[in-house]
């Protein structure tokens, strides 16, 4: 196996024996094959579009889910991945018949296999290292990882009935292009930026889907203690799953708690009507082994960020959507999109109530609509000098000790600065007592990692209010933490919006070759992190 798609990759170079995430070599290879056949299908759908034919939403969504399923910590069930490979080949074969000029297609579009032996043999030859040139490999993987992140956001939008064929067409064109040996490094750099542009479109679509369905996030205090009833813990990012779970738990005596990236659900008006929606339990994804243990009740993983479970609570761990783990019950949906969560509800009734691990409240809900409603206050605070600088510290949290940098950084920031956050990175500082500036909290949580879009909308609005011609003239610094592929699409989107001098940590991606990293440094001023003291000086000095 060879995988270097996430920040925790072994030795900051690549996982080769077994994934740091727990991915086995067998699973890694099946995932490589799934990406390969998805590229093959994308070659076919792109050819069909070029012939003037349309591609069905079912096929688009199949491709989206394939990409999402291979995101770090999403699906550890090898049988599921095999089945998706077979299903993808079947769809591809049917569509291939409609292509008029098959001779020009890449081999990936023509290859087929049915037996496990055939699939395994192919899988050995189509991994990341199949691209020999390290710069071409780096750009291809950057494009693929960006599109994996985008696929996750599209899947959430799709679940709420929102879709955009231009985005689907681009994702498939980009996947197909990663097989094309005739493309130069410059072509691939251009495609990387186009991925960023489409990332903005995808996040805007998801923002519309979420806010149209559930209302605009508003300032909310979220309880982090526990109640007296048994509970179900819901993790991941899928709001539609949460909605169905809340509906089905009404009147059952079972409470619902959010975990990790599901916390921002509390900020949406539509979810506030459920009296059994009690609060948030625990922290970022990587602490789940202890926190799922002490939660005592069933846990529903709606998307990625599964840590291979301990036997002690494995029977209480359920998956749905893109998530999967061998031996854990997976809840599918019927043709109308309904999911039956009664197995979790019945289990919860026989479980002890959650053990309290924290108490009190945290505050959030500062997505674009809410912040813009406070725009006058914010602008006054900047003009009066009460707020000197904003720090966008969005992204992910993770296991590595080096990430304590972000807690220390937040603590060490001068009192006239405000942190704008999104994603699970927030857990490094959202429980610190950092106070407020004229009533504006010093940590403004916009929501999930996809709500980084909100932070960009806020920045663009402030640029307009201050009459600036360049987003980089705002008093905003970007110190972003990354872990998996959704952070890659967020980064590419920010680059497309013209944001310069983004600092990325705790380490730069292993998949950036020295030459590709240099392109990002030279053109966008991308940098890493050093230590808290020097970095704060650097950011405040405006370098
Ligand atoms: Fe965190 Fe996981 Fe949202 Fe990621 S929960 S690490 S960037 O999946 O998606 O922020
Ligand atoms: Fe390693 Fe990350 Fe790949 Fe898992 S996802 S195998 S930790 S690089």
Short mmCIF file of N, CA, C and O in Angstrom, two decimals, residues 198-303:
data_model
loop_
_atom_site.label_atom_id
_atom_site.label_comp_id
_atom_site.label_asym_id
_atom_site.label_seq_id
_atom_site.Cartn_x
_atom_site.Cartn_y
_atom_site.Cartn_z
N UNK A 198 -14.51 25.59 -8.34
CA UNK A 198 -15.68 24.72 -8.22
C UNK A 198 -15.94 24.41 -6.74
O UNK A 198 -17.10 24.21 -6.34
N UNK A 199 -14.89 24.41 -5.94
CA UNK A 199 -15.05 24.22 -4.50
C UNK A 199 -15.90 25.34 -3.90
O UNK A 199 -16.77 25.09 -3.05
N UNK A 200 -15.65 26.57 -4.34
CA UNK A 200 -16.46 27.71 -3.86
C UNK A 200 -17.92 27.49 -4.27
O UNK A 200 -18.83 27.66 -3.46
N UNK A 201 -18.12 27.07 -5.52
CA UNK A 201 -19.50 26.82 -5.99
C UNK A 201 -20.16 25.73 -5.16
O UNK A 201 -21.34 25.83 -4.80
N UNK A 202 -19.41 24.67 -4.87
CA UNK A 202 -19.96 23.55 -4.10
C UNK A 202 -20.30 23.96 -2.68
O UNK A 202 -21.36 23.59 -2.15
N UNK A 203 -19.42 24.74 -2.06
CA UNK A 203 -19.70 25.16 -0.68
C UNK A 203 -20.87 26.15 -0.64
O UNK A 203 -21.66 26.16 0.31
N UNK A 204 -20.97 26.99 -1.70
CA UNK A 204 -22.09 27.93 -1.78
C UNK A 204 -23.40 27.14 -1.92
O UNK A 204 -24.41 27.47 -1.29
N UNK A 205 -23.35 26.08 -2.73
CA UNK A 205 -24.55 25.25 -2.93
C UNK A 205 -24.96 24.60 -1.60
O UNK A 205 -26.15 24.60 -1.23
N UNK A 206 -23.99 24.08 -0.88
CA UNK A 206 -24.31 23.43 0.40
C UNK A 206 -24.82 24.45 1.41
O UNK A 206 -25.75 24.18 2.18
N UNK A 207 -24.23 25.66 1.38
CA UNK A 207 -24.70 26.72 2.28
C UNK A 207 -26.17 27.04 1.99
O UNK A 207 -26.99 27.15 2.91
N UNK A 208 -26.51 27.14 0.71
CA UNK A 208 -27.91 27.41 0.33
C UNK A 208 -28.79 26.24 0.78
O UNK A 208 -29.88 26.45 1.33
N UNK A 209 -28.32 25.02 0.55
CA UNK A 209 -29.10 23.84 0.93
C UNK A 209 -29.36 23.84 2.44
O UNK A 209 -30.50 23.70 2.89
N UNK A 210 -28.31 24.06 3.21
CA UNK A 210 -28.45 24.02 4.68
C UNK A 210 -29.34 25.15 5.20
O UNK A 210 -30.23 24.92 6.02
N UNK A 211 -29.08 26.38 4.72
CA UNK A 211 -29.82 27.51 5.29
C UNK A 211 -31.27 27.55 4.79
O UNK A 211 -32.16 27.98 5.50
N UNK A 212 -31.50 27.08 3.55
CA UNK A 212 -32.89 27.05 3.06
C UNK A 212 -33.68 25.99 3.79
O UNK A 212 -34.88 26.12 3.99
N UNK A 213 -33.02 24.90 4.17
CA UNK A 213 -33.73 23.80 4.81
C UNK A 213 -33.88 24.01 6.32
O UNK A 213 -34.92 23.72 6.89
N UNK A 214 -32.82 24.51 6.93
CA UNK A 214 -32.82 24.57 8.40
C UNK A 214 -32.75 25.99 8.97
O UNK A 214 -32.68 26.16 10.18
N UNK A 215 -32.75 27.01 8.12
CA UNK A 215 -32.67 28.40 8.58
C UNK A 215 -31.23 28.85 8.72
O UNK A 215 -30.29 28.05 8.60
N UNK A 216 -31.04 30.14 8.95
CA UNK A 216 -29.67 30.66 9.10
C UNK A 216 -29.16 30.43 10.51
O UNK A 216 -29.87 30.76 11.48
N UNK A 217 -27.96 29.90 10.66
CA UNK A 217 -27.39 29.73 12.00
C UNK A 217 -27.43 31.05 12.78
O UNK A 217 -27.25 32.13 12.20
N UNK A 218 -27.72 30.94 14.07
CA UNK A 218 -27.78 32.15 14.90
C UNK A 218 -27.01 31.90 16.20
O UNK A 218 -26.76 30.74 16.57
N UNK A 219 -26.67 32.98 16.89
CA UNK A 219 -25.89 32.84 18.12
C UNK A 219 -26.61 31.88 19.08
O UNK A 219 -27.78 32.06 19.37
N UNK A 220 -25.87 30.89 19.55
CA UNK A 220 -26.49 29.83 20.35
C UNK A 220 -25.53 29.37 21.44
O UNK A 220 -24.33 29.21 21.19
N UNK A 221 -26.09 29.16 22.61
CA UNK A 221 -25.30 28.54 23.67
C UNK A 221 -25.63 27.06 23.68
O UNK A 221 -26.81 26.69 23.71
N UNK A 222 -24.61 26.23 23.64
CA UNK A 222 -24.83 24.78 23.57
C UNK A 222 -24.36 24.15 24.88
O UNK A 222 -23.22 24.36 25.32
N UNK A 223 -25.25 23.35 25.47
CA UNK A 223 -24.95 22.64 26.71
C UNK A 223 -23.91 21.54 26.45
O UNK A 223 -24.03 20.79 25.49
N UNK A 224 -22.89 21.47 27.28
CA UNK A 224 -21.91 20.38 27.10
C UNK A 224 -21.97 19.37 28.26
O UNK A 224 -21.12 18.49 28.37
N UNK A 225 -22.99 19.51 29.08
CA UNK A 225 -23.22 18.53 30.15
C UNK A 225 -24.20 17.46 29.65
O UNK A 225 -24.46 17.35 28.45
N UNK A 226 -24.74 16.68 30.57
CA UNK A 226 -25.68 15.62 30.16
C UNK A 226 -27.00 15.73 30.94
O UNK A 226 -27.06 16.33 32.00
N UNK A 227 -28.03 15.11 30.37
CA UNK A 227 -29.34 15.08 31.02
C UNK A 227 -29.58 13.76 31.73
O UNK A 227 -28.65 12.98 31.94
N UNK A 228 -30.84 13.51 32.05
CA UNK A 228 -31.15 12.32 32.87
C UNK A 228 -31.65 11.13 32.07
O UNK A 228 -31.85 10.04 32.60
N UNK A 229 -31.87 11.34 30.76
CA UNK A 229 -32.38 10.24 29.93
C UNK A 229 -31.24 9.51 29.23
O UNK A 229 -30.16 10.07 29.04
N UNK A 230 -31.49 8.30 28.76
CA UNK A 230 -30.49 7.66 27.89
C UNK A 230 -30.40 8.45 26.59
O UNK A 230 -31.34 9.18 26.22
N UNK A 231 -29.29 8.31 25.90
CA UNK A 231 -29.11 9.14 24.71
C UNK A 231 -28.51 8.40 23.52
O UNK A 231 -27.97 7.30 23.64
N UNK A 232 -28.65 9.05 22.36
CA UNK A 232 -27.98 8.61 21.13
C UNK A 232 -27.02 9.73 20.75
O UNK A 232 -27.39 10.91 20.79
N UNK A 233 -25.80 9.34 20.41
CA UNK A 233 -24.78 10.33 20.03
C UNK A 233 -24.65 10.30 18.51
O UNK A 233 -24.44 9.23 17.94
N UNK A 234 -24.77 11.47 17.88
CA UNK A 234 -24.64 11.50 16.42
C UNK A 234 -23.41 12.31 16.04
O UNK A 234 -23.21 13.42 16.49
N UNK A 235 -22.57 11.68 15.21
CA UNK A 235 -21.30 12.30 14.82
C UNK A 235 -21.23 12.43 13.30
O UNK A 235 -22.12 11.97 12.58
N UNK A 236 -20.19 13.05 12.79
CA UNK A 236 -20.07 13.26 11.35
C UNK A 236 -20.68 14.60 10.96
O UNK A 236 -20.79 15.51 11.79
N UNK A 237 -21.13 14.70 9.72
CA UNK A 237 -21.52 16.01 9.20
C UNK A 237 -22.92 16.07 8.59
O UNK A 237 -23.33 17.12 8.11
N UNK A 238 -23.66 14.96 8.54
CA UNK A 238 -24.88 14.93 7.74
C UNK A 238 -26.12 15.41 8.51
O UNK A 238 -26.64 14.71 9.38
N UNK A 239 -26.59 16.61 8.16
CA UNK A 239 -27.71 17.21 8.88
C UNK A 239 -29.04 16.50 8.60
O UNK A 239 -29.93 16.47 9.44
N UNK A 240 -29.16 15.93 7.40
CA UNK A 240 -30.39 15.22 7.07
C UNK A 240 -30.56 13.99 7.99
O UNK A 240 -31.66 13.68 8.45
N UNK A 241 -29.45 13.30 8.24
CA UNK A 241 -29.50 12.16 9.16
C UNK A 241 -29.95 12.61 10.55
O UNK A 241 -30.75 11.96 11.21
N UNK A 242 -29.41 13.75 10.97
CA UNK A 242 -29.79 14.28 12.29
C UNK A 242 -31.28 14.58 12.34
O UNK A 242 -31.96 14.24 13.31
N UNK A 243 -31.76 15.20 11.28
CA UNK A 243 -33.19 15.55 11.24
C UNK A 243 -34.06 14.29 11.39
O UNK A 243 -35.00 14.27 12.20
N UNK A 244 -33.70 13.24 10.64
CA UNK A 244 -34.50 12.01 10.72
C UNK A 244 -34.40 11.38 12.11
O UNK A 244 -35.38 10.85 12.63
N UNK A 245 -33.22 11.45 12.69
CA UNK A 245 -33.03 10.87 14.03
C UNK A 245 -33.86 11.64 15.06
O UNK A 245 -34.52 11.04 15.93
N UNK A 246 -33.86 12.96 14.95
CA UNK A 246 -34.64 13.77 15.90
C UNK A 246 -36.13 13.48 15.74
O UNK A 246 -36.86 13.34 16.73
N UNK A 247 -36.59 13.38 14.51
CA UNK A 247 -38.01 13.08 14.27
C UNK A 247 -38.37 11.74 14.91
O UNK A 247 -39.38 11.62 15.59
N UNK A 248 -37.53 10.73 14.69
CA UNK A 248 -37.87 9.38 15.14
C UNK A 248 -37.72 9.19 16.66
O UNK A 248 -38.26 8.24 17.21
N UNK A 249 -36.98 10.07 17.31
CA UNK A 249 -36.81 9.92 18.76
C UNK A 249 -37.87 10.69 19.56
O UNK A 249 -37.90 10.58 20.79
N UNK A 250 -38.71 11.46 18.86
CA UNK A 250 -39.74 12.23 19.60
C UNK A 250 -40.64 11.28 20.40
O UNK A 250 -41.13 10.29 19.86
N UNK A 251 -40.82 11.60 21.67
CA UNK A 251 -41.74 10.82 22.51
C UNK A 251 -41.22 9.46 22.93
O UNK A 251 -41.96 8.66 23.49
N UNK A 252 -39.94 9.17 22.68
CA UNK A 252 -39.40 7.85 23.04
C UNK A 252 -38.68 7.87 24.39
O UNK A 252 -38.29 6.82 24.90
N UNK A 253 -38.43 9.07 24.92
CA UNK A 253 -37.66 9.16 26.15
C UNK A 253 -36.16 9.07 25.92
O UNK A 253 -35.38 8.96 26.87
N UNK A 254 -35.77 9.10 24.65
CA UNK A 254 -34.33 9.04 24.32
C UNK A 254 -33.87 10.42 23.84
O UNK A 254 -34.51 11.02 22.97
N UNK A 255 -32.78 10.90 24.43
CA UNK A 255 -32.23 12.20 24.04
C UNK A 255 -31.21 12.05 22.91
O UNK A 255 -30.67 10.95 22.70
N UNK A 256 -30.94 13.16 22.24
CA UNK A 256 -29.96 13.15 21.16
C UNK A 256 -28.87 14.18 21.48
O UNK A 256 -29.17 15.31 21.86
N UNK A 257 -27.63 13.72 21.34
CA UNK A 257 -26.47 14.58 21.56
C UNK A 257 -25.63 14.63 20.29
O UNK A 257 -25.51 13.63 19.58
N UNK A 258 -25.01 15.78 20.04
CA UNK A 258 -24.07 15.87 18.91
C UNK A 258 -22.67 15.58 19.39
O UNK A 258 -22.33 15.75 20.56
N UNK A 259 -21.84 15.15 18.44
CA UNK A 259 -20.44 14.90 18.73
C UNK A 259 -19.59 15.54 17.63
O UNK A 259 -19.99 15.54 16.46
N UNK A 260 -18.45 16.09 17.98
CA UNK A 260 -17.45 16.62 17.04
C UNK A 260 -18.06 17.61 16.03
O UNK A 260 -18.63 18.61 16.42
N UNK A 261 -18.00 17.27 14.73
CA UNK A 261 -18.44 18.21 13.69
C UNK A 261 -19.96 18.37 13.62
O UNK A 261 -20.44 19.19 12.85
N UNK A 262 -20.71 17.59 14.39
CA UNK A 262 -22.16 17.75 14.37
C UNK A 262 -22.59 18.88 15.32
O UNK A 262 -23.74 19.34 15.26
N UNK A 263 -21.69 19.35 16.17
CA UNK A 263 -22.00 20.43 17.12
C UNK A 263 -22.74 21.61 16.47
O UNK A 263 -23.74 22.10 17.00
N UNK A 264 -22.29 22.11 15.30
CA UNK A 264 -22.94 23.30 14.74
C UNK A 264 -24.41 23.11 14.38
O UNK A 264 -25.10 24.09 14.10
N UNK A 265 -24.91 21.87 14.38
CA UNK A 265 -26.34 21.67 14.12
C UNK A 265 -27.19 22.45 15.12
O UNK A 265 -28.28 22.91 14.79
N UNK A 266 -26.66 22.62 16.33
CA UNK A 266 -27.42 23.35 17.36
C UNK A 266 -27.68 24.80 16.96
O UNK A 266 -28.57 25.44 17.51
N UNK A 267 -26.89 25.33 16.03
CA UNK A 267 -27.02 26.75 15.68
C UNK A 267 -28.19 27.00 14.72
O UNK A 267 -28.57 28.14 14.50
N UNK A 268 -28.72 25.93 14.10
CA UNK A 268 -29.80 26.11 13.11
C UNK A 268 -31.16 26.20 13.80
O UNK A 268 -31.50 25.32 14.61
N UNK A 269 -31.97 27.22 13.44
CA UNK A 269 -33.28 27.39 14.08
C UNK A 269 -34.15 26.14 14.03
O UNK A 269 -34.80 25.79 15.02
N UNK A 270 -34.14 25.44 12.89
CA UNK A 270 -35.06 24.31 12.73
C UNK A 270 -34.82 23.20 13.77
O UNK A 270 -35.75 22.50 14.17
N UNK A 271 -33.58 23.05 14.21
CA UNK A 271 -33.30 21.96 15.17
C UNK A 271 -33.63 22.36 16.61
O UNK A 271 -33.63 21.52 17.50
N UNK A 272 -33.86 23.66 16.82
CA UNK A 272 -34.10 24.11 18.20
C UNK A 272 -35.47 23.69 18.73
O UNK A 272 -35.72 23.73 19.92
N UNK A 273 -36.35 23.31 17.80
CA UNK A 273 -37.71 22.95 18.27
C UNK A 273 -37.75 21.58 18.94
O UNK A 273 -38.74 21.22 19.56
N UNK A 274 -36.69 20.80 18.83
CA UNK A 274 -36.72 19.45 19.41
C UNK A 274 -36.24 19.50 20.87
O UNK A 274 -35.07 19.77 21.13
N UNK A 275 -37.15 19.22 21.79
CA UNK A 275 -36.79 19.37 23.21
C UNK A 275 -35.80 18.28 23.67
O UNK A 275 -35.16 18.43 24.70
N UNK A 276 -35.71 17.18 22.92
CA UNK A 276 -34.77 16.11 23.33
C UNK A 276 -33.38 16.28 22.69
O UNK A 276 -32.55 15.39 22.77
N UNK A 277 -33.18 17.43 22.02
CA UNK A 277 -31.87 17.71 21.43
C UNK A 277 -31.06 18.44 22.50
O UNK A 277 -31.08 19.65 22.61
N UNK A 278 -30.36 17.63 23.31
CA UNK A 278 -29.88 18.11 24.60
C UNK A 278 -28.59 18.93 24.57
O UNK A 278 -28.45 19.94 25.26
N UNK A 279 -27.64 18.52 23.77
CA UNK A 279 -26.38 19.26 23.78
C UNK A 279 -25.30 18.54 23.00
O UNK A 279 -25.59 17.68 22.16
N UNK A 280 -24.06 18.93 23.26
CA UNK A 280 -22.91 18.32 22.58
C UNK A 280 -22.11 17.54 23.60
O UNK A 280 -21.87 18.02 24.72
N UNK A 281 -21.70 16.33 23.20
CA UNK A 281 -20.94 15.48 24.12
C UNK A 281 -19.54 15.27 23.56
O UNK A 281 -19.38 14.75 22.46
N UNK A 282 -18.54 15.68 24.33
CA UNK A 282 -17.16 15.37 23.94
C UNK A 282 -16.51 16.42 23.05
O UNK A 282 -16.92 17.59 23.03
N UNK A 283 -15.52 15.95 22.32
CA UNK A 283 -14.64 16.88 21.61
C UNK A 283 -14.46 16.47 20.16
O UNK A 283 -15.35 15.90 19.57
N UNK A 284 -13.26 16.75 19.63
CA UNK A 284 -13.02 16.42 18.23
C UNK A 284 -12.92 14.90 18.06
O UNK A 284 -12.74 14.15 19.02
N UNK A 285 -13.00 14.46 16.81
CA UNK A 285 -13.11 13.05 16.44
C UNK A 285 -12.09 12.14 17.12
O UNK A 285 -12.39 11.02 17.49
N UNK A 286 -10.85 12.63 17.29
CA UNK A 286 -9.77 11.73 17.69
C UNK A 286 -9.84 11.30 19.15
O UNK A 286 -9.14 10.39 19.56
N UNK A 287 -10.74 11.95 19.92
CA UNK A 287 -10.87 11.54 21.32
C UNK A 287 -11.99 10.53 21.52
O UNK A 287 -12.42 10.26 22.64
N UNK A 288 -12.52 9.99 20.41
CA UNK A 288 -13.74 9.19 20.51
C UNK A 288 -13.57 7.90 21.30
O UNK A 288 -14.56 7.41 21.86
N UNK A 289 -12.37 7.33 21.36
CA UNK A 289 -12.25 6.04 22.07
C UNK A 289 -12.67 6.17 23.53
O UNK A 289 -13.34 5.29 24.06
N UNK A 290 -12.27 7.25 24.17
CA UNK A 290 -12.67 7.44 25.57
C UNK A 290 -14.12 7.93 25.64
O UNK A 290 -14.92 7.47 26.45
N UNK A 291 -14.47 8.84 24.75
CA UNK A 291 -15.77 9.50 24.87
C UNK A 291 -16.94 8.61 24.43
O UNK A 291 -18.02 8.70 25.00
N UNK A 292 -16.71 7.74 23.46
CA UNK A 292 -17.78 6.82 23.06
C UNK A 292 -18.00 5.78 24.17
O UNK A 292 -19.11 5.31 24.41
N UNK A 293 -16.91 5.44 24.83
CA UNK A 293 -17.00 4.51 25.96
C UNK A 293 -17.91 5.09 27.04
O UNK A 293 -18.86 4.47 27.48
N UNK A 294 -17.61 6.33 27.43
CA UNK A 294 -18.34 6.91 28.57
C UNK A 294 -19.72 7.44 28.18
O UNK A 294 -20.53 7.75 29.05
N UNK A 295 -20.00 7.51 26.88
CA UNK A 295 -21.33 7.98 26.49
C UNK A 295 -22.41 6.96 26.88
O UNK A 295 -23.55 7.29 27.15
N UNK A 296 -22.00 5.69 26.84
CA UNK A 296 -22.85 4.57 27.29
C UNK A 296 -23.97 4.15 26.33
O UNK A 296 -24.54 3.08 26.50
N UNK A 297 -24.33 4.99 25.39
CA UNK A 297 -25.45 4.65 24.50
C UNK A 297 -24.98 4.47 23.07
O UNK A 297 -23.78 4.57 22.78
N UNK A 298 -25.94 4.20 22.14
CA UNK A 298 -25.56 4.02 20.74
C UNK A 298 -25.02 5.29 20.09
O UNK A 298 -25.39 6.40 20.47
N UNK A 299 -24.15 5.07 19.12
CA UNK A 299 -23.49 6.18 18.42
C UNK A 299 -23.74 6.00 16.93
O UNK A 299 -23.58 4.89 16.41
N UNK A 300 -24.11 7.08 16.26
CA UNK A 300 -24.34 7.02 14.82
C UNK A 300 -23.28 7.85 14.10
O UNK A 300 -23.21 9.07 14.27
N UNK A 301 -22.46 7.16 13.29
CA UNK A 301 -21.44 7.88 12.49
C UNK A 301 -22.05 8.15 11.12
O UNK A 301 -22.33 7.21 10.37
N UNK A 302 -22.26 9.41 10.79
CA UNK A 302 -22.92 9.73 9.53
C UNK A 302 -21.93 9.96 8.39
O UNK A 302 -22.32 9.92 7.23
N UNK A 303 -20.69 10.24 8.73
CA UNK A 303 -19.67 10.45 7.69
C UNK A 303 -18.32 9.99 8.23
O UNK A 303 -18.27 9.17 9.14
#
